[in-house]
XYZ file of C-alpha atoms in Angstrom:
751
model
C 103.597 8.084 -59.038
C 103.794 11.097 -61.339
C 102.432 8.931 -64.143
C 99.413 7.935 -62.045
C 98.534 11.506 -61.136
C 98.994 12.704 -64.699
C 101.656 14.373 -66.803
C 101.406 17.679 -64.988
C 102.177 17.574 -61.275
C 99.804 19.919 -59.442
C 100.343 21.510 -56.039
C 98.071 18.901 -54.453
C 99.969 16.124 -56.191
C 103.325 17.520 -54.965
C 101.913 17.592 -51.413
C 100.768 14.015 -51.797
C 104.162 12.899 -53.057
C 105.769 14.292 -49.921
C 103.394 12.363 -47.644
C 103.356 8.625 -46.880
C 100.968 6.807 -49.205
C 97.569 6.095 -47.638
C 94.877 3.752 -48.836
C 91.182 3.769 -48.004
C 89.700 0.343 -47.339
C 85.942 0.408 -47.932
C 82.970 -1.930 -48.239
C 79.900 -1.588 -50.424
C 76.432 -3.121 -50.127
C 75.778 -6.230 -52.175
C 76.722 -9.885 -52.475
C 80.498 -9.351 -52.832
C 82.068 -10.499 -49.574
C 85.225 -8.397 -49.813
C 86.615 -4.930 -49.215
C 88.026 -2.545 -51.851
C 90.990 -0.170 -51.748
C 90.921 3.431 -52.995
C 93.220 6.414 -52.907
C 92.148 9.485 -50.913
C 90.090 12.000 -52.877
C 91.507 15.326 -54.023
C 92.373 17.695 -52.515
C 94.853 16.358 -49.969
C 95.288 16.110 -47.025
C 92.506 13.655 -46.187
C 91.519 13.128 -42.547
C 88.457 10.839 -42.631
C 87.937 8.307 -39.863
C 86.429 4.809 -40.197
C 82.641 4.916 -40.216
C 82.200 7.798 -42.670
C 80.537 7.371 -46.048
C 82.493 7.934 -49.241
C 81.360 8.313 -52.823
C 83.565 6.030 -54.929
C 83.810 5.011 -58.593
C 82.794 1.380 -59.013
C 82.917 0.136 -62.585
C 80.909 2.669 -64.549
C 78.877 3.687 -61.527
C 79.293 5.963 -58.548
C 78.519 4.085 -55.343
C 78.178 4.907 -51.674
C 80.748 3.073 -49.529
C 81.697 2.927 -45.849
C 85.305 3.515 -44.814
C 86.586 0.592 -42.730
C 90.176 1.684 -42.200
C 93.020 3.897 -43.358
C 95.880 1.631 -44.379
C 99.508 2.171 -45.326
C 99.482 -0.970 -47.501
C 97.425 -2.366 -50.346
C 97.605 -5.738 -52.047
C 96.444 -4.111 -55.299
C 98.910 -2.602 -57.775
C 98.911 1.097 -56.853
C 98.653 2.171 -60.468
C 95.279 0.438 -60.729
C 93.766 2.208 -57.737
C 91.326 5.064 -58.249
C 90.782 7.967 -55.873
C 87.538 8.196 -53.954
C 85.333 10.952 -55.332
C 83.994 12.586 -52.199
C 83.744 12.313 -48.431
C 80.022 12.437 -47.624
C 80.153 12.895 -43.839
C 82.168 15.270 -41.680
C 82.259 12.793 -38.794
C 81.699 9.020 -38.607
C 78.122 7.761 -38.665
C 79.341 4.530 -37.064
C 81.974 4.496 -34.333
C 84.369 1.648 -33.598
C 82.006 -0.124 -31.116
C 79.297 -0.099 -33.812
C 81.657 -1.468 -36.452
C 82.878 -4.126 -34.024
C 79.329 -5.446 -33.542
C 78.664 -5.396 -37.291
C 81.906 -7.233 -38.050
C 80.943 -9.895 -35.515
C 77.467 -10.237 -37.033
C 78.837 -10.547 -40.575
C 81.300 -13.219 -39.486
C 78.865 -15.250 -37.397
C 75.931 -15.144 -39.823
C 78.246 -15.665 -42.833
C 76.941 -12.569 -44.617
C 78.903 -9.962 -46.646
C 80.186 -7.228 -44.346
C 79.152 -4.418 -46.689
C 75.569 -5.633 -46.732
C 75.536 -5.929 -42.942
C 76.904 -2.414 -42.383
C 74.495 -0.801 -44.822
C 71.631 -2.729 -43.201
C 72.419 -0.756 -40.030
C 71.926 2.625 -41.755
C 68.622 4.410 -42.435
C 67.520 3.831 -46.022
C 68.193 7.408 -47.228
C 71.776 7.287 -45.998
C 72.424 3.989 -47.790
C 72.007 5.722 -51.139
C 74.595 8.391 -50.336
C 72.177 11.237 -49.692
C 73.248 13.939 -47.273
C 72.219 13.980 -43.627
C 69.096 16.056 -43.138
C 67.856 16.466 -39.598
C 64.158 17.153 -39.294
C 63.128 20.787 -39.247
C 62.596 21.940 -35.663
C 59.073 21.309 -34.477
C 59.321 24.473 -32.396
C 61.504 27.028 -30.663
C 62.273 27.966 -27.081
C 63.974 30.890 -25.382
C 67.735 30.490 -24.993
C 69.860 31.306 -21.950
C 70.958 34.498 -23.727
C 67.363 35.367 -24.578
C 66.335 35.096 -20.931
C 68.741 37.937 -20.151
C 67.100 40.328 -22.633
C 64.421 42.950 -21.948
C 61.734 42.571 -24.649
C 60.468 46.123 -24.104
C 63.715 47.469 -25.513
C 62.697 46.109 -28.934
C 60.656 49.230 -29.660
C 61.357 49.149 -33.408
C 60.540 45.440 -33.752
C 57.086 44.915 -32.206
C 56.661 41.397 -33.618
C 60.009 40.295 -32.148
C 59.024 41.887 -28.820
C 55.738 39.962 -28.744
C 57.439 36.706 -29.652
C 60.194 37.065 -27.050
C 57.628 37.746 -24.308
C 55.657 34.688 -25.388
C 58.746 32.453 -25.369
C 59.680 33.767 -21.897
C 56.223 32.721 -20.672
C 56.650 29.232 -22.187
C 60.230 28.116 -21.385
C 59.517 24.525 -22.528
C 59.004 25.847 -26.063
C 56.229 26.537 -28.555
C 55.339 24.549 -31.646
C 55.045 25.890 -35.175
C 51.280 25.396 -34.959
C 50.979 27.385 -31.721
C 52.982 30.265 -33.150
C 51.081 30.209 -36.423
C 47.728 30.425 -34.618
C 48.806 33.622 -32.815
C 51.109 35.334 -35.300
C 50.563 33.754 -38.691
C 53.737 33.156 -40.707
C 56.114 35.168 -38.472
C 59.187 33.684 -40.145
C 61.090 36.954 -40.454
C 60.749 37.766 -36.749
C 61.645 34.203 -35.772
C 64.701 34.286 -38.016
C 65.855 37.563 -36.489
C 65.524 36.241 -32.941
C 67.367 33.062 -33.895
C 70.196 35.035 -35.549
C 70.597 36.948 -32.273
C 70.725 33.557 -30.474
C 67.815 34.662 -28.257
C 65.750 31.608 -29.253
C 66.834 28.130 -30.301
C 65.141 25.286 -32.197
C 63.787 22.415 -30.149
C 61.856 19.192 -30.630
C 58.455 19.006 -28.986
C 56.825 15.626 -28.480
C 53.148 15.012 -29.256
C 52.852 13.426 -25.835
C 55.086 15.555 -23.619
C 56.352 13.637 -20.590
C 55.037 15.117 -17.329
C 57.324 17.437 -15.363
C 56.916 15.172 -12.349
C 56.909 11.500 -13.398
C 53.983 9.474 -12.085
C 55.071 7.035 -9.405
C 54.386 3.375 -10.124
C 52.807 0.710 -7.940
C 54.665 -0.797 -5.011
C 56.783 -3.654 -6.275
C 56.141 -7.197 -5.141
C 58.973 -8.930 -3.311
C 59.772 -10.890 -6.484
C 59.894 -7.712 -8.585
C 62.074 -5.962 -6.009
C 64.531 -8.867 -5.956
C 64.751 -8.779 -9.755
C 65.423 -5.020 -9.787
C 68.121 -5.340 -7.126
C 69.858 -8.224 -8.899
C 70.030 -6.419 -12.248
C 70.946 -3.004 -10.839
C 73.809 -4.574 -8.886
C 75.291 -5.536 -12.283
C 75.269 -1.977 -13.700
C 78.692 -1.122 -15.045
C 79.498 -4.654 -16.179
C 78.170 -7.452 -18.358
C 75.701 -10.008 -17.053
C 72.791 -11.650 -18.870
C 69.543 -12.138 -16.929
C 66.433 -14.118 -17.865
C 63.299 -12.591 -16.318
C 60.929 -15.573 -16.271
C 57.563 -14.165 -15.236
C 54.061 -15.533 -15.736
C 51.723 -13.446 -17.891
C 50.580 -10.392 -15.938
C 53.379 -10.681 -13.363
C 54.629 -7.129 -13.904
C 57.745 -7.583 -16.020
C 57.259 -4.080 -17.449
C 57.373 -2.602 -13.929
C 60.774 -4.222 -13.468
C 61.913 -2.655 -16.748
C 60.648 0.772 -15.646
C 62.393 0.716 -12.269
C 65.704 -0.207 -13.887
C 65.332 2.458 -16.582
C 64.477 5.104 -13.956
C 67.761 4.416 -12.188
C 69.824 4.824 -15.359
C 68.077 7.933 -16.670
C 69.084 9.972 -13.622
C 72.506 10.102 -15.274
C 73.255 10.353 -18.977
C 72.932 6.645 -19.794
C 70.991 5.219 -22.726
C 68.694 2.188 -22.620
C 67.664 0.050 -25.604
C 64.363 -1.853 -25.374
C 63.660 -4.402 -28.130
C 60.129 -5.674 -28.761
C 59.100 -8.300 -31.335
C 56.081 -6.532 -32.815
C 55.373 -3.002 -34.047
C 52.032 -3.187 -32.233
C 53.782 -3.272 -28.851
C 55.794 -0.055 -29.303
C 52.923 2.488 -28.878
C 51.700 0.647 -25.771
C 55.154 0.627 -24.158
C 55.876 4.203 -25.244
C 52.670 5.529 -23.638
C 53.367 3.665 -20.424
C 56.976 4.825 -20.291
C 56.017 8.447 -21.060
C 53.612 8.500 -18.136
C 56.365 7.340 -15.811
C 59.631 8.763 -17.150
C 60.637 12.341 -17.824
C 62.870 11.632 -20.805
C 62.827 11.738 -24.570
C 61.691 8.420 -26.029
C 62.658 7.410 -29.553
C 60.734 4.745 -31.443
C 62.346 2.801 -34.283
C 60.276 0.449 -36.429
C 59.170 -0.079 -40.022
C 55.727 1.537 -39.646
C 57.349 4.974 -39.285
C 58.146 7.092 -42.323
C 61.722 7.174 -43.629
C 62.146 10.660 -42.218
C 60.859 9.673 -38.781
C 63.156 6.651 -38.627
C 66.187 8.655 -39.723
C 65.481 11.432 -37.209
C 65.143 8.868 -34.412
C 68.353 7.151 -35.540
C 70.293 10.436 -35.368
C 68.768 11.317 -31.986
C 69.980 7.977 -30.625
C 73.396 8.202 -32.340
C 74.094 11.676 -30.971
C 72.915 10.836 -27.458
C 69.944 13.229 -27.642
C 67.574 10.396 -26.762
C 68.116 8.313 -23.638
C 65.449 5.665 -24.194
C 65.064 3.822 -27.507
C 62.201 1.376 -28.114
C 62.320 -0.582 -31.347
C 61.841 -3.810 -33.229
C 64.684 -6.141 -34.236
C 66.643 -3.774 -36.528
C 67.046 -1.336 -33.616
C 69.740 -3.665 -32.265
C 72.139 -1.913 -34.684
C 71.339 1.726 -33.804
C 74.490 3.546 -32.613
C 74.282 4.339 -28.872
C 77.350 6.100 -27.462
C 76.272 5.773 -23.794
C 74.546 2.392 -23.734
C 73.995 1.165 -20.152
C 71.289 -1.521 -20.438
C 69.599 -3.667 -23.115
C 66.127 -5.133 -22.524
C 64.615 -7.726 -24.883
C 60.893 -8.171 -24.220
C 59.206 -11.437 -25.298
C 62.668 -12.877 -25.975
C 61.193 -16.163 -27.211
C 59.346 -14.534 -30.117
C 60.154 -15.685 -33.652
C 59.814 -12.103 -34.941
C 63.175 -11.271 -33.357
C 64.836 -13.372 -36.092
C 65.168 -11.824 -39.554
C 64.004 -14.449 -42.059
C 65.112 -12.900 -45.366
C 68.348 -11.406 -46.704
C 70.687 -10.790 -43.778
C 69.301 -13.450 -41.419
C 70.189 -12.425 -37.871
C 68.717 -12.883 -34.402
C 68.249 -9.572 -32.583
C 68.057 -11.439 -29.274
C 71.370 -13.213 -29.803
C 73.040 -10.041 -31.064
C 71.773 -8.283 -27.931
C 73.871 -10.729 -25.898
C 76.951 -9.909 -27.982
C 76.334 -6.150 -27.893
C 75.850 -6.128 -24.110
C 79.063 -8.105 -23.719
C 81.008 -5.762 -26.014
C 79.575 -2.669 -24.273
C 80.099 -4.120 -20.797
C 76.486 -3.560 -19.728
C 73.721 -5.847 -18.422
C 71.191 -7.595 -20.650
C 67.675 -8.425 -19.454
C 65.646 -10.982 -21.447
C 61.973 -11.125 -20.463
C 59.309 -13.736 -21.227
C 56.456 -15.719 -19.725
C 57.466 -18.583 -22.021
C 61.267 -18.486 -22.337
C 62.899 -20.132 -25.329
C 64.543 -23.495 -24.751
C 67.866 -21.908 -25.755
C 67.608 -19.328 -22.966
C 66.561 -21.915 -20.379
C 69.551 -24.046 -21.351
C 71.815 -21.009 -20.952
C 70.470 -20.687 -17.406
C 71.369 -24.345 -16.780
C 74.892 -23.717 -18.081
C 75.331 -20.672 -15.842
C 75.553 -18.196 -18.725
C 72.340 -16.419 -17.692
C 71.009 -15.674 -14.213
C 67.324 -16.542 -13.827
C 64.927 -14.108 -12.141
C 61.433 -15.450 -11.397
C 58.072 -13.685 -11.126
C 55.832 -16.687 -10.315
C 52.643 -14.756 -9.426
C 50.545 -12.097 -11.096
C 50.859 -8.544 -9.831
C 48.123 -7.062 -7.633
C 45.012 -9.122 -6.989
C 44.907 -10.801 -10.420
C 45.042 -14.594 -10.528
C 46.190 -16.930 -13.272
C 43.257 -18.120 -15.401
C 41.669 -21.548 -15.231
C 42.483 -23.546 -18.399
C 40.155 -26.272 -19.755
C 40.307 -28.509 -22.817
C 37.150 -28.875 -24.935
C 37.018 -32.188 -26.819
C 35.638 -31.422 -30.298
C 36.282 -34.850 -31.832
C 32.647 -35.991 -31.601
C 30.587 -32.834 -31.698
C 29.232 -30.714 -34.523
C 30.939 -27.338 -34.860
C 29.391 -24.162 -36.203
C 32.013 -22.256 -38.230
C 34.613 -23.904 -36.022
C 32.957 -23.067 -32.678
C 31.602 -25.681 -30.280
C 28.245 -25.213 -28.482
C 30.086 -25.044 -25.118
C 32.318 -22.202 -26.316
C 29.359 -20.241 -27.725
C 27.516 -20.667 -24.393
C 30.513 -19.387 -22.443
C 30.820 -16.376 -24.766
C 27.171 -15.497 -24.129
C 27.589 -15.857 -20.351
C 30.705 -13.672 -20.356
C 28.985 -10.919 -22.339
C 25.957 -11.013 -20.014
C 28.279 -10.376 -17.061
C 29.596 -7.230 -18.767
C 33.044 -8.658 -19.507
C 35.003 -9.075 -22.726
C 35.515 -12.367 -24.566
C 38.447 -12.963 -26.910
C 38.689 -15.691 -29.557
C 42.011 -16.690 -31.068
C 42.540 -18.302 -34.469
C 45.907 -18.009 -36.185
C 44.405 -18.000 -39.670
C 43.101 -14.851 -41.320
C 40.588 -14.711 -44.153
C 37.162 -16.354 -44.381
C 38.172 -19.918 -45.250
C 41.562 -21.507 -46.018
C 40.250 -23.111 -49.209
C 37.187 -23.354 -51.438
C 36.227 -26.513 -53.284
C 33.752 -27.623 -55.930
C 31.174 -29.984 -54.465
C 30.510 -31.423 -57.939
C 33.990 -32.364 -59.193
C 36.362 -31.841 -56.256
C 38.260 -28.843 -57.672
C 40.299 -27.021 -54.996
C 41.508 -23.407 -55.038
C 45.226 -24.104 -55.475
C 47.694 -21.267 -55.991
C 49.087 -21.434 -59.562
C 52.516 -20.287 -58.289
C 52.881 -22.217 -55.000
C 52.285 -25.630 -53.469
C 49.580 -24.033 -51.343
C 45.866 -23.291 -51.274
C 44.398 -19.861 -51.887
C 42.463 -18.410 -48.960
C 39.012 -16.922 -49.487
C 38.693 -13.322 -48.234
C 34.969 -12.687 -48.288
C 35.157 -8.978 -47.427
C 37.003 -8.283 -50.696
C 35.655 -11.308 -52.618
C 39.221 -12.397 -53.367
C 41.143 -15.656 -53.373
C 44.512 -14.800 -51.895
C 47.729 -16.801 -51.497
C 49.276 -15.895 -48.144
C 52.677 -17.185 -49.284
C 53.353 -15.311 -52.533
C 50.612 -12.664 -52.527
C 48.953 -13.872 -55.760
C 45.245 -13.007 -55.810
C 42.238 -13.049 -58.098
C 38.472 -12.715 -57.890
C 36.480 -15.542 -56.363
C 34.987 -17.488 -59.303
C 31.209 -17.764 -59.547
C 31.539 -21.176 -61.212
C 34.036 -24.016 -60.986
C 36.938 -23.418 -63.427
C 37.011 -27.162 -64.220
C 33.384 -28.279 -64.571
C 31.380 -25.041 -64.546
C 29.307 -25.998 -61.501
C 28.116 -23.254 -59.136
C 28.483 -25.599 -56.130
C 31.569 -23.856 -54.711
C 31.865 -24.155 -50.935
C 34.341 -22.830 -48.338
C 36.175 -25.394 -46.211
C 37.613 -24.629 -42.782
C 37.524 -21.277 -41.077
C 39.487 -18.067 -40.753
C 38.963 -14.966 -38.645
C 36.469 -13.509 -41.161
C 34.250 -16.592 -40.928
C 34.274 -16.491 -37.115
C 33.396 -12.803 -37.321
C 30.495 -13.589 -39.668
C 29.076 -16.207 -37.284
C 29.386 -14.058 -34.155
C 27.772 -11.055 -35.838
C 24.765 -13.256 -36.559
C 24.778 -14.798 -33.066
C 25.319 -11.532 -31.166
C 24.018 -8.785 -33.483
C 23.832 -6.140 -30.729
C 27.422 -6.630 -29.558
C 30.289 -4.502 -30.913
C 32.972 -6.773 -32.351
C 36.605 -6.111 -33.281
C 38.607 -8.351 -35.617
C 42.379 -7.871 -35.279
C 44.519 -9.359 -38.044
C 46.808 -8.141 -40.813
C 43.853 -7.428 -43.098
C 41.924 -5.257 -40.641
C 44.967 -3.266 -39.478
C 46.671 -2.387 -42.763
C 46.125 1.374 -42.461
C 48.687 3.315 -40.441
C 47.480 3.813 -36.887
C 44.570 1.366 -37.167
C 46.076 -1.217 -34.810
C 46.765 1.408 -32.150
C 43.194 2.705 -32.568
C 41.747 -0.770 -32.036
C 43.939 -1.496 -29.005
C 42.924 1.750 -27.296
C 39.251 1.030 -27.971
C 39.586 -2.520 -26.619
C 41.180 -1.265 -23.400
C 38.320 1.251 -23.010
C 35.843 -1.605 -23.336
C 34.316 -0.349 -26.605
C 34.409 -3.870 -28.069
C 33.035 -6.607 -25.791
C 33.825 -9.290 -28.390
C 37.310 -9.736 -29.871
C 38.602 -12.026 -32.620
C 42.232 -12.101 -33.618
C 45.372 -13.821 -34.801
C 48.641 -13.863 -32.859
C 48.744 -10.056 -33.146
C 46.447 -10.109 -30.089
C 48.573 -12.600 -28.157
C 51.779 -10.632 -27.674
C 52.099 -8.651 -24.475
C 48.837 -6.685 -24.636
C 47.052 -5.811 -21.390
C 43.262 -6.063 -21.653
C 41.969 -5.860 -18.052
C 38.331 -6.618 -18.935
C 38.927 -9.880 -20.832
C 37.474 -12.676 -18.707
C 37.221 -15.424 -21.351
C 39.713 -16.565 -23.976
C 38.788 -19.212 -26.527
C 41.481 -20.918 -28.613
C 39.569 -22.229 -31.605
C 41.979 -24.661 -33.266
C 45.134 -25.690 -31.432
C 45.614 -28.951 -33.336
C 47.443 -27.494 -36.347
C 50.587 -27.106 -34.208
C 50.572 -30.568 -32.610
C 51.744 -32.733 -35.524
C 54.194 -30.596 -37.509
C 57.375 -32.065 -39.005
C 59.339 -29.097 -37.587
C 60.997 -30.133 -34.315
C 60.441 -26.597 -32.970
C 56.660 -26.784 -33.487
C 55.828 -28.145 -29.993
C 57.769 -25.288 -28.387
C 56.042 -22.678 -30.578
C 52.625 -24.213 -29.892
C 53.160 -24.300 -26.128
C 54.354 -20.695 -26.112
C 51.403 -19.534 -28.183
C 48.866 -21.293 -25.952
C 50.300 -19.792 -22.760
C 50.653 -16.323 -24.285
C 47.072 -16.308 -25.603
C 45.761 -17.722 -22.329
C 47.601 -14.944 -20.515
C 45.225 -12.307 -21.912
C 42.462 -13.614 -19.582
C 41.860 -12.497 -16.008
C 44.402 -9.672 -15.875
C 42.006 -7.284 -14.105
C 39.541 -7.737 -11.254
C 37.609 -10.537 -12.941
C 38.769 -14.175 -12.769
C 39.783 -15.537 -16.151
C 38.894 -18.725 -18.010
C 40.578 -20.252 -21.052
C 38.855 -22.829 -23.254
C 41.011 -24.742 -25.745
C 39.189 -26.602 -28.518
C 40.983 -29.771 -29.642
C 40.254 -33.137 -31.203
C 43.173 -34.582 -29.211
C 42.593 -33.691 -25.543
C 44.891 -36.522 -24.398
C 47.892 -35.208 -26.329
C 50.910 -35.129 -23.952
C 51.773 -31.513 -24.784
C 48.278 -30.283 -23.902
C 48.051 -32.401 -20.766
C 51.410 -31.168 -19.487
C 50.599 -27.515 -20.178
C 47.158 -27.625 -18.551
C 48.105 -29.682 -15.511
C 51.691 -28.599 -14.795
C 52.401 -25.412 -16.756
C 55.015 -24.186 -19.213
C 58.040 -24.889 -16.996
C 57.198 -28.609 -16.871
C 56.698 -28.698 -20.642
C 60.055 -26.960 -21.180
C 61.890 -29.476 -18.976
C 60.439 -32.394 -20.954
C 61.137 -30.698 -24.296
C 64.774 -30.071 -23.356
C 65.197 -33.727 -22.408
C 63.780 -34.780 -25.800
C 66.065 -32.349 -27.640
C 69.091 -33.665 -25.742
C 68.257 -37.274 -26.597
C 67.916 -36.330 -30.280
C 70.972 -34.031 -30.149
C 68.954 -31.126 -31.537
C 69.503 -27.439 -30.637
C 70.321 -26.147 -28.077
C 72.453 -29.308 -27.697
C 73.832 -28.899 -31.217
C 74.217 -26.078 -33.721
C 72.761 -25.820 -37.207
C 72.923 -23.913 -40.464
C 70.525 -24.281 -43.381
C 71.635 -23.823 -46.993
C 68.651 -22.899 -49.165
C 68.481 -22.683 -52.949
C 65.743 -21.751 -55.415
C 65.427 -21.319 -59.176
C 62.880 -21.060 -61.964
C 64.053 -24.379 -63.427
C 62.937 -27.246 -61.208
C 66.125 -29.340 -61.390
C 68.656 -26.597 -60.558
C 68.273 -26.154 -56.754
C 68.819 -29.839 -55.923
C 71.694 -30.068 -58.424
C 73.457 -27.109 -56.795
C 72.939 -28.432 -53.264
C 74.099 -31.909 -54.271
C 77.275 -30.422 -55.709
C 77.729 -28.316 -52.563
C 77.396 -31.384 -50.343
C 79.893 -33.371 -52.428
C 82.557 -30.689 -51.973
C 83.185 -31.362 -48.298
C 81.020 -34.286 -47.161
C 83.914 -36.576 -46.249
C 85.933 -33.776 -44.645
C 82.869 -32.659 -42.708
C 82.134 -36.134 -41.382
C 85.734 -36.551 -40.235
C 85.316 -33.383 -38.135
C 81.970 -34.422 -36.643
C 79.832 -32.272 -38.935
C 76.678 -33.840 -40.390
C 75.094 -32.934 -43.730
C 71.402 -33.856 -43.971
C 70.031 -33.798 -47.490
C 69.699 -32.143 -49.859
C 65.919 -32.474 -49.995
C 63.084 -30.502 -51.576
C 61.735 -27.787 -49.280
C 58.484 -28.737 -47.501
C 56.740 -26.186 -49.736
C 58.715 -27.069 -52.830
C 57.230 -24.453 -55.141
C 56.685 -20.875 -53.990
C 56.085 -17.762 -56.103
C 56.813 -19.811 -59.234
C 60.252 -20.932 -58.055
C 61.366 -24.422 -56.999
C 63.111 -24.633 -53.621
C 65.385 -27.137 -51.867
C 67.552 -27.167 -48.748
C 70.576 -28.786 -47.103
C 70.929 -28.916 -43.302
C 74.350 -28.752 -41.629
C 74.719 -29.712 -37.956
C 77.647 -29.826 -35.518
C 78.041 -30.445 -31.820
C 80.115 -27.297 -31.272
C 79.379 -23.777 -32.474
C 83.066 -23.000 -33.038
C 83.491 -26.113 -35.181
C 80.478 -25.268 -37.344
C 81.587 -21.653 -37.843
C 85.114 -22.592 -38.869
C 83.908 -25.172 -41.370
C 81.225 -22.909 -42.865
C 83.699 -20.117 -43.640
C 85.874 -22.286 -45.875
C 82.985 -24.195 -47.437
C 80.996 -21.092 -48.420
C 84.040 -19.613 -50.171
C 84.164 -22.738 -52.344
C 80.423 -22.513 -53.068
C 80.756 -19.005 -54.483
C 83.145 -20.352 -57.132
C 80.857 -23.174 -58.293
C 79.389 -22.734 -61.794
C 76.080 -24.068 -60.427
C 75.958 -21.225 -57.872
C 75.398 -18.691 -60.661
C 72.249 -20.468 -61.858
C 70.344 -20.412 -58.551
C 69.526 -17.977 -55.776
C 71.063 -19.370 -52.603
C 71.475 -18.273 -48.993
C 72.834 -19.537 -45.693
C 70.781 -19.319 -42.491
C 72.831 -19.775 -39.306
C 70.750 -20.913 -36.309
C 67.613 -21.361 -38.465
C 64.328 -20.935 -36.615
C 61.999 -22.038 -39.399
C 62.826 -25.344 -41.059
C 59.688 -25.495 -43.192
């Protein structure tokens, strides 16, 4: 021991020699799926708890690590261990319940634990930077300050003025308010704060009202749902709130949250899209007198970190966020709500591939609190969990208030001439709707002007040079743009192959529909909502507010418009091209298509005006469309589950997808073939099937060749146990170092 600590034994070293040896087990971010042991940093004694960050030497670098445990044993020769350099946090950022969830996620999704844990931290903290809470937005008078007489401050007139002002505004005053009246009164503010007569506080741009606004009277169905969930407070139970569009699912959420916020409980609400968080936040602020924290990627790093700390320290009772918010530490969690639980956006598709919905089930179970999953079009997995008794189903079969479900009609476009994708009947209905003073909304899940341009002379097509895909024409910027890899270049004036100027757009995107409608209805204000038109921060929220005010009678959008938005004046919805989802090779495509149709249709008739939905299709007799129109989503879901059971596809089996890609075309398939050979016979003997390997449906993307291997088993436990051993072998393969590979457990996108 003396040799390890050096020739000269210091006082700290002597103290350490007298104490039992301790080892720090840590994890670091990155692909290495293992922990590392270190000695405590000087000076001793060292009292850190699991969940704190440490600065450690790693090779020639200094890296930020998370302490997993203090151990009395190490499998590494003690003389080879290095001391950690520094403890970065006074108290743990992640408590044991947080680490328990992250360990479960790493194990289930077969992802390195260090990567998973660091994924749960705000980006600044991942790099080892110190915690910096946001500067106070304002100050308020403290309990001690209320006991003071400002007039006694005869020698400090500025402090006297400030203290009187704070006494008149007990809720607090912002920096801007103080600056307008007193300029930069920092010295006086500092003096009052040093005396503890004022204290920093956070003021919200939209301050919740002192007296929350009461909501509408609940329907009998809503009341039953609230009673069922609230009876489960204090224990775990998963509920599926299956309510038609416009049935008032949010009112159920609000009533449940109101009950919990009377105490000190915290509620986590997950939404699939960033665009839904401002809408929910405004509605909740009008009804609830609590601090609301938003967590999503559109916020700045500082805003996200401040919200994360407010949630972690229990300062915020209500947290609304997108999928990554499932990991935010919540010491007093009492309820988790997942809105639009069916939505694909709740599954992370790159890097650490996790399902926020499925992790919500695990977190609620570990925290012994209820989970409420809400949707008008529940996923087949959730409906099967109802059948198995794992979830309790709560139904809202009617719309709230006087609103009625819209009438849905199919428009056969197989034998009629379309104008920029629109049929004469749809254009007539748009005109009639606008004449009645209502809003009309058109849906097309394809942005840009046209999905491809071609040369009429030689047949050239605008292929992406880096992908097996076409480049989309964006007329507003005069660019050809690949929506898969981001490659773009100017639209050519002449054909690159033959030099002809006969270049023509084929198909339609939202820009082309916009162009047609502006010519057809030149006096009508039109809003196009897609990723291109809402790139600037705050632009989507601006559009949504204007649409609700009725500023735009005519709306065109992608699926950004289909998710949970309430537009009371929309009387007509037109779905321009539903056929692209009817014949996909992905077995989940019918489910996604049915959900999208019902969700888009649900934007119509939510106010006082009856709604109509017109669906353009060249296949009006398709069974999926007939079932949806005549019998509804529930009937479709029953049939789809029967088909999945016959084919033994999820949720009646469990899958993982091994993907590989490389710059050299032959490497991905070679790696996957070698991976399959490792355990194919052993897998088959245990009832595990390996399908492939095969080239990916889009074999070339961003200049790299891709392939995949599907693994399927009848039992989740069986698949998990087999994957753990198999993936360890893969990491040792020489071929694994020549490709980029990943495992996706419970894959949602096969193509």
